[in-house]
């Protein structure tokens, strides 16, 4: 019997191509797994009205971890218009299946390493080694949203918060509310995970990125929690920055930062910014990690306009698969994949178009696989 059971969820568009690429590399390092296909994606939304059906959740529950490619998502109206006629007008609302997956399995930490591989022509600077810890289940993505805003909700808010009076003249139809819910436990978990990681891998700082001067309650709770948690890690400095300033400092001095911790939306933004510093979404890998389950995925989307051309950079997916190997305890295989990626990038012969090359997704995967197979360093 294979040692691991991994749910295989290519999803949509180039998700399928980059997953094939990851598989070439996983096979090369001799990863001993049974891959269980799991359906997710746009086609299921269109035809069944649910991009993440119950049968998929069930399949996932029978596995140790999942690999996920990418998914097409669209705002509310466009999503409804895409449904097959029988499902239209039924009030079905498209909610991002990956956000649901994170909540369903309590994958509370989204870890997103952004490392400047030496020799990558797309690095903004050399020496960048950032790891974003994004809270993954609450904050502005908690899913508590209203439009139109029910009178009962308005009444309670008005009663509790004088700031709400400014909106008295606005009709409920002309207003929308998304709640930013931060819990002490959620904040503590993400900050602690960030510090634990910093401690384990020798990072000197954890930067909490919030906006407590304006978002006094939610960002305030995050920052106060961070200060408390930091007391348990005397060798690691806690830096506090506001999200707006951080966007600027990261462009100016990215090599000064190490581990970054944020609530959900800020982490979403920070992780794209950090990704761009080290080559863009083609390099942005991630792990959605809970206590006993994890889903690994590249940060990029399904890129429908490139689908079918087999030209997108598979490094983000391959590096996500590497994170999965590491999480499953396959440290040696994970290391071999990382070294192989580093070698292929440094050598610069086999590159996808985003790096100025003309190789295909598969050719890059095969180049990484060839090096990872032996584990030999260049
Ligand atoms: C990401 C993506 C997702 C998110 C989208 C696709 C819902 O941007 O993983 O960063 O916002 O979390
Ligand atoms: Mg994002």
mmCIF file of C-alpha atoms and ligand atoms in Angstrom:
data_model
loop_
_atom_site.group_PDB
_atom_site.id
_atom_site.type_symbol
_atom_site.label_atom_id
_atom_site.label_comp_id
_atom_site.label_asym_id
_atom_site.label_seq_id
_atom_site.Cartn_x
_atom_site.Cartn_y
_atom_site.Cartn_z
ATOM 1 C CA UNK A 1 0.000 0.000 0.000
ATOM 2 C CA UNK A 2 1.340 3.458 -0.830
ATOM 3 C CA UNK A 3 2.644 5.432 2.133
ATOM 4 C CA UNK A 4 0.534 8.561 1.526
ATOM 5 C CA UNK A 5 -2.908 9.313 0.172
ATOM 6 C CA UNK A 6 -3.110 12.612 -1.649
ATOM 7 C CA UNK A 7 -6.228 14.234 -3.090
ATOM 8 C CA UNK A 8 -5.544 15.384 -6.627
ATOM 9 C CA UNK A 9 -7.518 18.529 -7.565
ATOM 10 C CA UNK A 10 -6.297 20.124 -10.781
ATOM 11 C CA UNK A 11 -9.341 22.418 -11.002
ATOM 12 C CA UNK A 12 -9.554 24.698 -14.024
ATOM 13 C CA UNK A 13 -7.434 26.063 -16.851
ATOM 14 C CA UNK A 14 -3.699 26.001 -16.356
ATOM 15 C CA UNK A 15 -4.322 24.315 -13.007
ATOM 16 C CA UNK A 16 -4.463 21.112 -15.024
ATOM 17 C CA UNK A 17 -1.177 21.800 -16.815
ATOM 18 C CA UNK A 18 0.807 22.769 -13.745
ATOM 19 C CA UNK A 19 -0.515 19.787 -11.810
ATOM 20 C CA UNK A 20 0.742 17.501 -14.579
ATOM 21 C CA UNK A 21 4.087 19.222 -14.222
ATOM 22 C CA UNK A 22 4.136 18.695 -10.460
ATOM 23 C CA UNK A 23 3.384 15.032 -10.976
ATOM 24 C CA UNK A 24 6.439 14.600 -13.182
ATOM 25 C CA UNK A 25 8.579 15.933 -10.340
ATOM 26 C CA UNK A 26 6.828 13.959 -7.585
ATOM 27 C CA UNK A 27 7.339 10.775 -9.584
ATOM 28 C CA UNK A 28 10.985 11.645 -10.134
ATOM 29 C CA UNK A 29 11.718 11.797 -6.415
ATOM 30 C CA UNK A 30 9.867 8.526 -5.893
ATOM 31 C CA UNK A 31 7.073 9.964 -3.765
ATOM 32 C CA UNK A 32 5.116 6.939 -2.639
ATOM 33 C CA UNK A 33 1.483 8.020 -2.870
ATOM 34 C CA UNK A 34 -1.927 7.049 -4.026
ATOM 35 C CA UNK A 35 -3.465 10.016 -5.831
ATOM 36 C CA UNK A 36 -7.198 10.288 -5.391
ATOM 37 C CA UNK A 37 -8.927 12.447 -8.005
ATOM 38 C CA UNK A 38 -11.180 15.107 -6.506
ATOM 39 C CA UNK A 39 -13.448 17.360 -8.529
ATOM 40 C CA UNK A 40 -13.532 21.092 -8.006
ATOM 41 C CA UNK A 41 -14.101 24.034 -10.302
ATOM 42 C CA UNK A 42 -16.031 26.155 -12.661
ATOM 43 C CA UNK A 43 -17.684 23.365 -14.683
ATOM 44 C CA UNK A 44 -19.272 22.019 -11.511
ATOM 45 C CA UNK A 45 -20.581 25.470 -10.681
ATOM 46 C CA UNK A 46 -22.057 25.871 -14.157
ATOM 47 C CA UNK A 47 -23.736 22.505 -14.310
ATOM 48 C CA UNK A 48 -24.465 21.674 -10.654
ATOM 49 C CA UNK A 49 -24.465 25.081 -8.995
ATOM 50 C CA UNK A 50 -21.692 24.101 -6.606
ATOM 51 C CA UNK A 51 -17.982 24.265 -7.485
ATOM 52 C CA UNK A 52 -17.090 22.286 -4.360
ATOM 53 C CA UNK A 53 -19.697 19.546 -4.013
ATOM 54 C CA UNK A 54 -20.175 17.392 -0.920
ATOM 55 C CA UNK A 55 -18.661 14.359 -2.693
ATOM 56 C CA UNK A 56 -15.389 16.256 -3.060
ATOM 57 C CA UNK A 57 -15.298 17.132 0.629
ATOM 58 C CA UNK A 58 -15.887 13.464 1.387
ATOM 59 C CA UNK A 59 -13.033 12.390 -0.891
ATOM 60 C CA UNK A 60 -10.725 14.885 0.770
ATOM 61 C CA UNK A 61 -11.628 13.605 4.224
ATOM 62 C CA UNK A 62 -10.251 10.218 3.229
ATOM 63 C CA UNK A 63 -6.811 11.601 2.337
ATOM 64 C CA UNK A 64 -3.732 12.919 4.191
ATOM 65 C CA UNK A 65 -3.343 16.120 2.189
ATOM 66 C CA UNK A 66 -4.434 17.679 -1.085
ATOM 67 C CA UNK A 67 -2.753 19.265 -4.055
ATOM 68 C CA UNK A 68 -4.784 21.875 -5.835
ATOM 69 C CA UNK A 69 -4.099 23.576 -9.175
ATOM 70 C CA UNK A 70 -6.244 26.633 -9.783
ATOM 71 C CA UNK A 71 -9.779 27.703 -10.153
ATOM 72 C CA UNK A 72 -11.735 30.145 -12.226
ATOM 73 C CA UNK A 73 -13.813 32.500 -10.136
ATOM 74 C CA UNK A 74 -15.957 35.475 -11.019
ATOM 75 C CA UNK A 75 -17.962 38.133 -9.214
ATOM 76 C CA UNK A 76 -21.553 37.399 -8.271
ATOM 77 C CA UNK A 77 -23.437 38.555 -11.396
ATOM 78 C CA UNK A 78 -21.052 37.027 -13.944
ATOM 79 C CA UNK A 79 -21.090 33.763 -12.021
ATOM 80 C CA UNK A 80 -24.864 33.590 -12.001
ATOM 81 C CA UNK A 81 -25.035 34.358 -15.722
ATOM 82 C CA UNK A 82 -22.748 31.394 -16.448
ATOM 83 C CA UNK A 83 -25.082 28.831 -14.847
ATOM 84 C CA UNK A 84 -26.960 26.406 -17.062
ATOM 85 C CA UNK A 85 -30.504 27.724 -17.677
ATOM 86 C CA UNK A 86 -32.146 25.271 -15.246
ATOM 87 C CA UNK A 87 -30.124 26.680 -12.363
ATOM 88 C CA UNK A 88 -30.609 30.358 -13.125
ATOM 89 C CA UNK A 89 -32.829 32.483 -10.898
ATOM 90 C CA UNK A 90 -32.599 30.040 -8.004
ATOM 91 C CA UNK A 91 -30.603 32.402 -5.822
ATOM 92 C CA UNK A 92 -27.417 30.325 -6.053
ATOM 93 C CA UNK A 93 -24.439 32.408 -4.955
ATOM 94 C CA UNK A 94 -20.906 31.659 -6.090
ATOM 95 C CA UNK A 95 -18.469 31.629 -3.192
ATOM 96 C CA UNK A 96 -14.843 30.922 -3.879
ATOM 97 C CA UNK A 97 -14.380 27.181 -3.317
ATOM 98 C CA UNK A 98 -10.820 27.624 -2.107
ATOM 99 C CA UNK A 99 -11.966 30.063 0.569
ATOM 100 C CA UNK A 100 -14.674 27.552 1.544
ATOM 101 C CA UNK A 101 -12.182 24.724 1.590
ATOM 102 C CA UNK A 102 -9.968 26.661 3.973
ATOM 103 C CA UNK A 103 -12.903 27.215 6.306
ATOM 104 C CA UNK A 104 -14.386 23.744 5.981
ATOM 105 C CA UNK A 105 -11.127 22.042 7.003
ATOM 106 C CA UNK A 106 -10.035 24.823 9.332
ATOM 107 C CA UNK A 107 -6.839 25.326 7.321
ATOM 108 C CA UNK A 108 -6.121 28.298 9.489
ATOM 109 C CA UNK A 109 -2.647 29.189 8.314
ATOM 110 C CA UNK A 110 -1.706 30.129 4.793
ATOM 111 C CA UNK A 111 2.050 29.990 4.470
ATOM 112 C CA UNK A 112 3.521 31.652 1.411
ATOM 113 C CA UNK A 113 7.292 31.630 1.029
ATOM 114 C CA UNK A 114 8.712 34.185 -1.411
ATOM 115 C CA UNK A 115 12.341 33.383 -1.968
ATOM 116 C CA UNK A 116 14.550 34.997 -4.593
ATOM 117 C CA UNK A 117 16.232 32.031 -6.236
ATOM 118 C CA UNK A 118 19.698 33.191 -7.279
ATOM 119 C CA UNK A 119 19.840 33.834 -10.998
ATOM 120 C CA UNK A 120 16.140 34.396 -11.517
ATOM 121 C CA UNK A 121 16.098 37.334 -13.946
ATOM 122 C CA UNK A 122 12.726 38.367 -12.523
ATOM 123 C CA UNK A 123 13.988 39.018 -8.996
ATOM 124 C CA UNK A 124 13.513 42.659 -8.079
ATOM 125 C CA UNK A 125 16.563 42.291 -5.836
ATOM 126 C CA UNK A 126 18.790 39.438 -4.811
ATOM 127 C CA UNK A 127 18.758 38.227 -1.225
ATOM 128 C CA UNK A 128 15.010 38.358 -0.680
ATOM 129 C CA UNK A 129 13.701 35.666 1.625
ATOM 130 C CA UNK A 130 10.197 36.458 2.832
ATOM 131 C CA UNK A 131 7.596 34.132 4.266
ATOM 132 C CA UNK A 132 4.057 35.454 4.526
ATOM 133 C CA UNK A 133 1.798 33.958 7.174
ATOM 134 C CA UNK A 134 -1.745 34.823 6.240
ATOM 135 C CA UNK A 135 -4.626 34.087 8.584
ATOM 136 C CA UNK A 136 -6.818 31.943 6.397
ATOM 137 C CA UNK A 137 -10.312 31.484 7.779
ATOM 138 C CA UNK A 138 -11.606 34.731 9.228
ATOM 139 C CA UNK A 139 -11.081 38.491 8.827
ATOM 140 C CA UNK A 140 -12.762 40.117 5.859
ATOM 141 C CA UNK A 141 -13.091 36.733 4.153
ATOM 142 C CA UNK A 142 -15.217 35.251 6.939
ATOM 143 C CA UNK A 143 -18.180 35.361 4.566
ATOM 144 C CA UNK A 144 -20.426 37.499 6.781
ATOM 145 C CA UNK A 145 -21.757 39.921 4.187
ATOM 146 C CA UNK A 146 -24.971 41.784 3.494
ATOM 147 C CA UNK A 147 -26.530 43.278 0.407
ATOM 148 C CA UNK A 148 -29.061 44.727 0.651
ATOM 149 C CA UNK A 149 -28.430 45.357 4.327
ATOM 150 C CA UNK A 150 -31.385 44.063 6.383
ATOM 151 C CA UNK A 151 -33.070 46.655 8.603
ATOM 152 C CA UNK A 152 -32.390 44.590 11.717
ATOM 153 C CA UNK A 153 -28.664 44.688 11.006
ATOM 154 C CA UNK A 154 -28.746 48.421 10.376
ATOM 155 C CA UNK A 155 -30.718 49.049 13.550
ATOM 156 C CA UNK A 156 -28.305 47.130 15.745
ATOM 157 C CA UNK A 157 -25.283 48.798 14.176
ATOM 158 C CA UNK A 158 -26.821 52.225 14.634
ATOM 159 C CA UNK A 159 -27.615 51.525 18.212
ATOM 160 C CA UNK A 160 -24.112 50.273 18.935
ATOM 161 C CA UNK A 161 -22.007 52.611 16.828
ATOM 162 C CA UNK A 162 -22.484 56.328 16.315
ATOM 163 C CA UNK A 163 -20.321 56.101 13.183
ATOM 164 C CA UNK A 164 -23.219 54.328 11.492
ATOM 165 C CA UNK A 165 -25.360 57.491 11.617
ATOM 166 C CA UNK A 166 -23.458 58.944 8.689
ATOM 167 C CA UNK A 167 -25.223 56.457 6.462
ATOM 168 C CA UNK A 168 -28.776 57.202 7.582
ATOM 169 C CA UNK A 169 -29.768 58.677 4.252
ATOM 170 C CA UNK A 170 -28.469 55.724 2.208
ATOM 171 C CA UNK A 171 -30.988 53.072 1.220
ATOM 172 C CA UNK A 172 -30.300 49.453 2.156
ATOM 173 C CA UNK A 173 -30.118 48.598 -1.516
ATOM 174 C CA UNK A 174 -27.414 51.191 -2.015
ATOM 175 C CA UNK A 175 -25.217 49.833 0.723
ATOM 176 C CA UNK A 176 -23.213 46.648 1.258
ATOM 177 C CA UNK A 177 -21.458 45.411 4.380
ATOM 178 C CA UNK A 178 -18.657 42.850 4.736
ATOM 179 C CA UNK A 179 -17.698 42.113 8.323
ATOM 180 C CA UNK A 180 -14.068 41.902 9.335
ATOM 181 C CA UNK A 181 -14.126 39.326 12.094
ATOM 182 C CA UNK A 182 -10.896 38.800 13.998
ATOM 183 C CA UNK A 183 -10.821 36.473 16.959
ATOM 184 C CA UNK A 184 -8.197 36.471 19.669
ATOM 185 C CA UNK A 185 -7.584 32.792 19.027
ATOM 186 C CA UNK A 186 -7.321 33.280 15.256
ATOM 187 C CA UNK A 187 -4.857 36.113 15.755
ATOM 188 C CA UNK A 188 -2.829 34.182 18.276
ATOM 189 C CA UNK A 189 -2.645 31.113 16.050
ATOM 190 C CA UNK A 190 -1.274 32.924 13.028
ATOM 191 C CA UNK A 191 1.208 34.958 15.038
ATOM 192 C CA UNK A 192 2.393 31.907 16.932
ATOM 193 C CA UNK A 193 2.794 29.903 13.724
ATOM 194 C CA UNK A 194 4.849 32.773 12.328
ATOM 195 C CA UNK A 195 7.108 32.884 15.388
ATOM 196 C CA UNK A 196 7.495 29.119 15.506
ATOM 197 C CA UNK A 197 8.563 29.157 11.883
ATOM 198 C CA UNK A 198 10.976 32.022 12.481
ATOM 199 C CA UNK A 199 12.476 30.093 15.366
ATOM 200 C CA UNK A 200 12.763 26.835 13.449
ATOM 201 C CA UNK A 201 14.354 28.378 10.358
ATOM 202 C CA UNK A 202 16.464 31.102 11.930
ATOM 203 C CA UNK A 203 14.603 34.252 10.888
ATOM 204 C CA UNK A 204 15.401 37.229 13.112
ATOM 205 C CA UNK A 205 12.136 39.130 12.791
ATOM 206 C CA UNK A 206 8.402 38.674 12.574
ATOM 207 C CA UNK A 207 6.621 41.695 11.130
ATOM 208 C CA UNK A 208 2.963 42.058 11.934
ATOM 209 C CA UNK A 209 1.285 44.041 9.174
ATOM 210 C CA UNK A 210 -1.977 45.691 10.156
ATOM 211 C CA UNK A 211 -3.529 49.147 10.449
ATOM 212 C CA UNK A 212 -4.292 49.683 14.129
ATOM 213 C CA UNK A 213 -4.260 53.477 13.883
ATOM 214 C CA UNK A 214 -7.527 53.278 11.938
ATOM 215 C CA UNK A 215 -8.892 49.764 12.426
ATOM 216 C CA UNK A 216 -8.632 50.175 16.175
ATOM 217 C CA UNK A 217 -10.528 47.096 17.149
ATOM 218 C CA UNK A 218 -9.622 44.418 14.607
ATOM 219 C CA UNK A 219 -6.052 45.425 13.783
ATOM 220 C CA UNK A 220 -5.692 46.539 17.391
ATOM 221 C CA UNK A 221 -6.506 43.051 18.607
ATOM 222 C CA UNK A 222 -4.004 41.542 16.169
ATOM 223 C CA UNK A 223 -1.203 43.818 17.287
ATOM 224 C CA UNK A 224 -1.898 43.439 21.000
ATOM 225 C CA UNK A 225 -1.975 39.682 20.539
ATOM 226 C CA UNK A 226 1.286 39.788 18.607
ATOM 227 C CA UNK A 227 3.029 41.668 21.427
ATOM 228 C CA UNK A 228 1.902 39.073 23.892
ATOM 229 C CA UNK A 229 2.959 36.108 21.778
ATOM 230 C CA UNK A 230 6.321 37.750 21.052
ATOM 231 C CA UNK A 231 7.182 37.578 24.758
ATOM 232 C CA UNK A 232 7.548 33.820 24.354
ATOM 233 C CA UNK A 233 10.247 34.275 21.685
ATOM 234 C CA UNK A 234 13.019 36.387 23.201
ATOM 235 C CA UNK A 235 15.502 35.914 20.341
ATOM 236 C CA UNK A 236 13.143 37.133 17.623
ATOM 237 C CA UNK A 237 12.113 40.775 17.188
ATOM 238 C CA UNK A 238 8.510 41.741 16.606
ATOM 239 C CA UNK A 239 8.225 44.581 14.097
ATOM 240 C CA UNK A 240 4.917 46.372 13.703
ATOM 241 C CA UNK A 241 4.066 48.148 10.475
ATOM 242 C CA UNK A 242 0.962 49.524 8.842
ATOM 243 C CA UNK A 243 -0.143 47.793 5.649
ATOM 244 C CA UNK A 244 0.184 50.929 3.494
ATOM 245 C CA UNK A 245 3.700 51.726 4.661
ATOM 246 C CA UNK A 246 4.678 48.087 4.367
ATOM 247 C CA UNK A 247 3.755 48.058 0.676
ATOM 248 C CA UNK A 248 6.278 50.854 0.243
ATOM 249 C CA UNK A 249 9.032 49.412 2.438
ATOM 250 C CA UNK A 250 8.807 46.059 0.753
ATOM 251 C CA UNK A 251 9.579 47.625 -2.610
ATOM 252 C CA UNK A 252 12.403 49.676 -1.129
ATOM 253 C CA UNK A 253 14.062 47.243 1.270
ATOM 254 C CA UNK A 254 12.612 43.778 0.787
ATOM 255 C CA UNK A 255 15.767 42.071 1.990
ATOM 256 C CA UNK A 256 15.335 43.618 5.446
ATOM 257 C CA UNK A 257 12.253 41.567 6.242
ATOM 258 C CA UNK A 258 11.811 37.899 7.105
ATOM 259 C CA UNK A 259 8.591 36.424 8.383
ATOM 260 C CA UNK A 260 5.449 38.502 7.874
ATOM 261 C CA UNK A 261 2.159 37.876 9.677
ATOM 262 C CA UNK A 262 -1.204 39.340 8.751
ATOM 263 C CA UNK A 263 -4.919 38.897 8.898
ATOM 264 C CA UNK A 264 -6.668 37.441 5.869
ATOM 265 C CA UNK A 265 -7.130 40.271 3.352
ATOM 266 C CA UNK A 266 -3.865 41.996 4.238
ATOM 267 C CA UNK A 267 -2.085 38.678 3.868
ATOM 268 C CA UNK A 268 -3.704 38.170 0.487
ATOM 269 C CA UNK A 269 -2.355 41.525 -0.662
ATOM 270 C CA UNK A 270 1.064 41.123 0.949
ATOM 271 C CA UNK A 271 1.559 37.714 -0.582
ATOM 272 C CA UNK A 272 0.996 38.959 -4.126
ATOM 273 C CA UNK A 273 3.316 41.866 -3.503
ATOM 274 C CA UNK A 274 6.014 39.616 -2.075
ATOM 275 C CA UNK A 275 5.536 37.158 -4.936
ATOM 276 C CA UNK A 276 6.184 39.872 -7.477
ATOM 277 C CA UNK A 277 9.472 40.719 -5.772
ATOM 278 C CA UNK A 278 10.759 37.236 -6.536
ATOM 279 C CA UNK A 279 9.430 36.606 -10.017
ATOM 280 C CA UNK A 280 5.664 36.926 -9.847
ATOM 281 C CA UNK A 281 2.903 34.403 -9.559
ATOM 282 C CA UNK A 282 4.908 31.813 -11.476
ATOM 283 C CA UNK A 283 6.963 31.357 -8.302
ATOM 284 C CA UNK A 284 4.328 31.888 -5.617
ATOM 285 C CA UNK A 285 3.674 28.647 -3.784
ATOM 286 C CA UNK A 286 1.511 28.164 -0.754
ATOM 287 C CA UNK A 287 0.256 25.789 1.863
ATOM 288 C CA UNK A 288 -3.137 26.066 3.545
ATOM 289 C CA UNK A 289 -2.327 24.324 6.764
ATOM 290 C CA UNK A 290 -4.550 23.113 9.592
ATOM 291 C CA UNK A 291 -3.881 20.897 12.576
ATOM 292 C CA UNK A 292 -4.397 17.656 10.719
ATOM 293 C CA UNK A 293 -4.996 18.472 7.066
ATOM 294 C CA UNK A 294 -3.400 20.706 4.492
ATOM 295 C CA UNK A 295 -4.031 21.811 0.922
ATOM 296 C CA UNK A 296 -1.102 22.978 -1.173
ATOM 297 C CA UNK A 297 -1.622 25.279 -4.139
ATOM 298 C CA UNK A 298 0.105 27.871 -6.261
ATOM 299 C CA UNK A 299 -1.212 31.366 -5.592
ATOM 300 C CA UNK A 300 -1.967 32.012 -9.251
ATOM 301 C CA UNK A 301 -5.354 31.622 -10.911
ATOM 302 C CA UNK A 302 -6.487 29.445 -13.795
ATOM 303 C CA UNK A 303 -5.336 31.909 -16.497
ATOM 304 C CA UNK A 304 -7.954 30.829 -19.074
ATOM 305 C CA UNK A 305 -6.271 32.777 -21.835
ATOM 306 C CA UNK A 306 -3.146 30.631 -21.568
ATOM 307 C CA UNK A 307 -4.895 27.315 -21.093
ATOM 308 C CA UNK A 308 -4.093 24.732 -23.716
ATOM 309 C CA UNK A 309 -0.759 26.271 -24.625
ATOM 310 C CA UNK A 310 1.297 24.476 -21.979
ATOM 311 C CA UNK A 311 3.436 27.568 -21.548
ATOM 312 C CA UNK A 312 2.896 28.760 -17.979
ATOM 313 C CA UNK A 313 5.586 28.562 -15.371
ATOM 314 C CA UNK A 314 5.063 25.456 -13.239
ATOM 315 C CA UNK A 315 7.561 26.491 -10.531
ATOM 316 C CA UNK A 316 4.844 27.778 -8.167
ATOM 317 C CA UNK A 317 3.041 24.446 -8.400
ATOM 318 C CA UNK A 318 6.229 22.410 -8.111
ATOM 319 C CA UNK A 319 7.254 24.428 -5.057
ATOM 320 C CA UNK A 320 3.787 23.894 -3.574
ATOM 321 C CA UNK A 321 4.237 20.167 -4.065
ATOM 322 C CA UNK A 322 7.591 20.540 -2.318
ATOM 323 C CA UNK A 323 5.836 22.172 0.649
ATOM 324 C CA UNK A 324 3.484 19.197 0.725
ATOM 325 C CA UNK A 325 6.392 16.744 0.773
ATOM 326 C CA UNK A 326 7.887 18.651 3.671
ATOM 327 C CA UNK A 327 4.583 18.743 5.582
ATOM 328 C CA UNK A 328 4.134 15.004 5.080
ATOM 329 C CA UNK A 329 7.555 14.429 6.608
ATOM 330 C CA UNK A 330 9.323 13.616 3.329
ATOM 331 C CA UNK A 331 12.113 16.037 4.159
ATOM 332 C CA UNK A 332 14.767 14.545 1.902
ATOM 333 C CA UNK A 333 12.497 14.524 -1.146
ATOM 334 C CA UNK A 334 11.394 18.081 -0.391
ATOM 335 C CA UNK A 335 15.006 19.183 -0.217
ATOM 336 C CA UNK A 336 15.835 17.486 -3.508
ATOM 337 C CA UNK A 337 12.974 19.275 -5.245
ATOM 338 C CA UNK A 338 14.036 22.641 -3.868
ATOM 339 C CA UNK A 339 17.650 22.108 -4.902
ATOM 340 C CA UNK A 340 16.562 20.981 -8.346
ATOM 341 C CA UNK A 341 14.406 24.079 -8.811
ATOM 342 C CA UNK A 342 17.307 26.259 -7.671
ATOM 343 C CA UNK A 343 19.661 24.569 -10.136
ATOM 344 C CA UNK A 344 17.333 24.880 -13.106
ATOM 345 C CA UNK A 345 16.812 28.561 -12.363
ATOM 346 C CA UNK A 346 20.497 29.280 -11.789
ATOM 347 C CA UNK A 347 21.522 27.429 -14.934
ATOM 348 C CA UNK A 348 19.039 29.470 -16.972
ATOM 349 C CA UNK A 349 18.819 27.143 -19.973
ATOM 350 C CA UNK A 350 15.259 25.914 -19.563
ATOM 351 C CA UNK A 351 12.825 28.728 -18.942
ATOM 352 C CA UNK A 352 9.199 29.549 -19.572
ATOM 353 C CA UNK A 353 8.193 32.716 -21.388
ATOM 354 C CA UNK A 354 7.758 34.830 -18.241
ATOM 355 C CA UNK A 355 11.492 34.357 -17.567
ATOM 356 C CA UNK A 356 12.418 35.252 -21.111
ATOM 357 C CA UNK A 357 12.616 31.666 -22.359
ATOM 358 C CA UNK A 358 10.531 29.649 -24.754
ATOM 359 C CA UNK A 359 10.292 26.300 -23.012
ATOM 360 C CA UNK A 360 7.010 24.637 -22.212
ATOM 361 C CA UNK A 361 5.523 23.887 -18.819
ATOM 362 C CA UNK A 362 6.394 20.229 -19.321
ATOM 363 C CA UNK A 363 9.998 20.904 -20.343
ATOM 364 C CA UNK A 364 10.596 22.924 -17.181
ATOM 365 C CA UNK A 365 9.071 20.136 -15.095
ATOM 366 C CA UNK A 366 11.267 17.579 -16.828
ATOM 367 C CA UNK A 367 14.375 19.663 -16.225
ATOM 368 C CA UNK A 368 13.545 19.889 -12.524
ATOM 369 C CA UNK A 369 12.665 16.200 -12.423
ATOM 370 C CA UNK A 370 15.975 15.193 -14.010
ATOM 371 C CA UNK A 371 17.920 16.935 -11.255
ATOM 372 C CA UNK A 372 15.591 15.963 -8.436
ATOM 373 C CA UNK A 373 15.770 12.296 -9.428
ATOM 374 C CA UNK A 374 19.394 11.962 -8.431
ATOM 375 C CA UNK A 375 19.466 14.697 -5.828
ATOM 376 C CA UNK A 376 22.906 15.684 -7.096
ATOM 377 C CA UNK A 377 23.904 19.299 -6.640
ATOM 378 C CA UNK A 378 25.308 21.190 -9.597
HETATM 379 C C1 LIG B 1 -5.292 33.572 -3.106
HETATM 380 C C2 LIG B 1 -6.388 33.966 -4.051
HETATM 381 C C3 LIG B 1 -7.712 33.596 -3.438
HETATM 382 C C4 LIG B 1 -7.841 34.362 -2.145
HETATM 383 C C5 LIG B 1 -8.920 33.844 -4.348
HETATM 384 C C6 LIG B 1 -8.819 33.055 -5.617
HETATM 385 C C7 LIG B 1 -10.217 33.567 -3.659
HETATM 386 O O1 LIG B 1 -6.306 35.304 -4.347
HETATM 387 O O2 LIG B 1 -5.200 32.391 -2.757
HETATM 388 O O3 LIG B 1 -4.531 34.439 -2.700
HETATM 389 O O4 LIG B 1 -8.243 35.510 -2.150
HETATM 390 O O5 LIG B 1 -7.501 33.807 -1.110
HETATM 391 MG MG1 LIG B 2 -4.576 36.236 -3.592
#
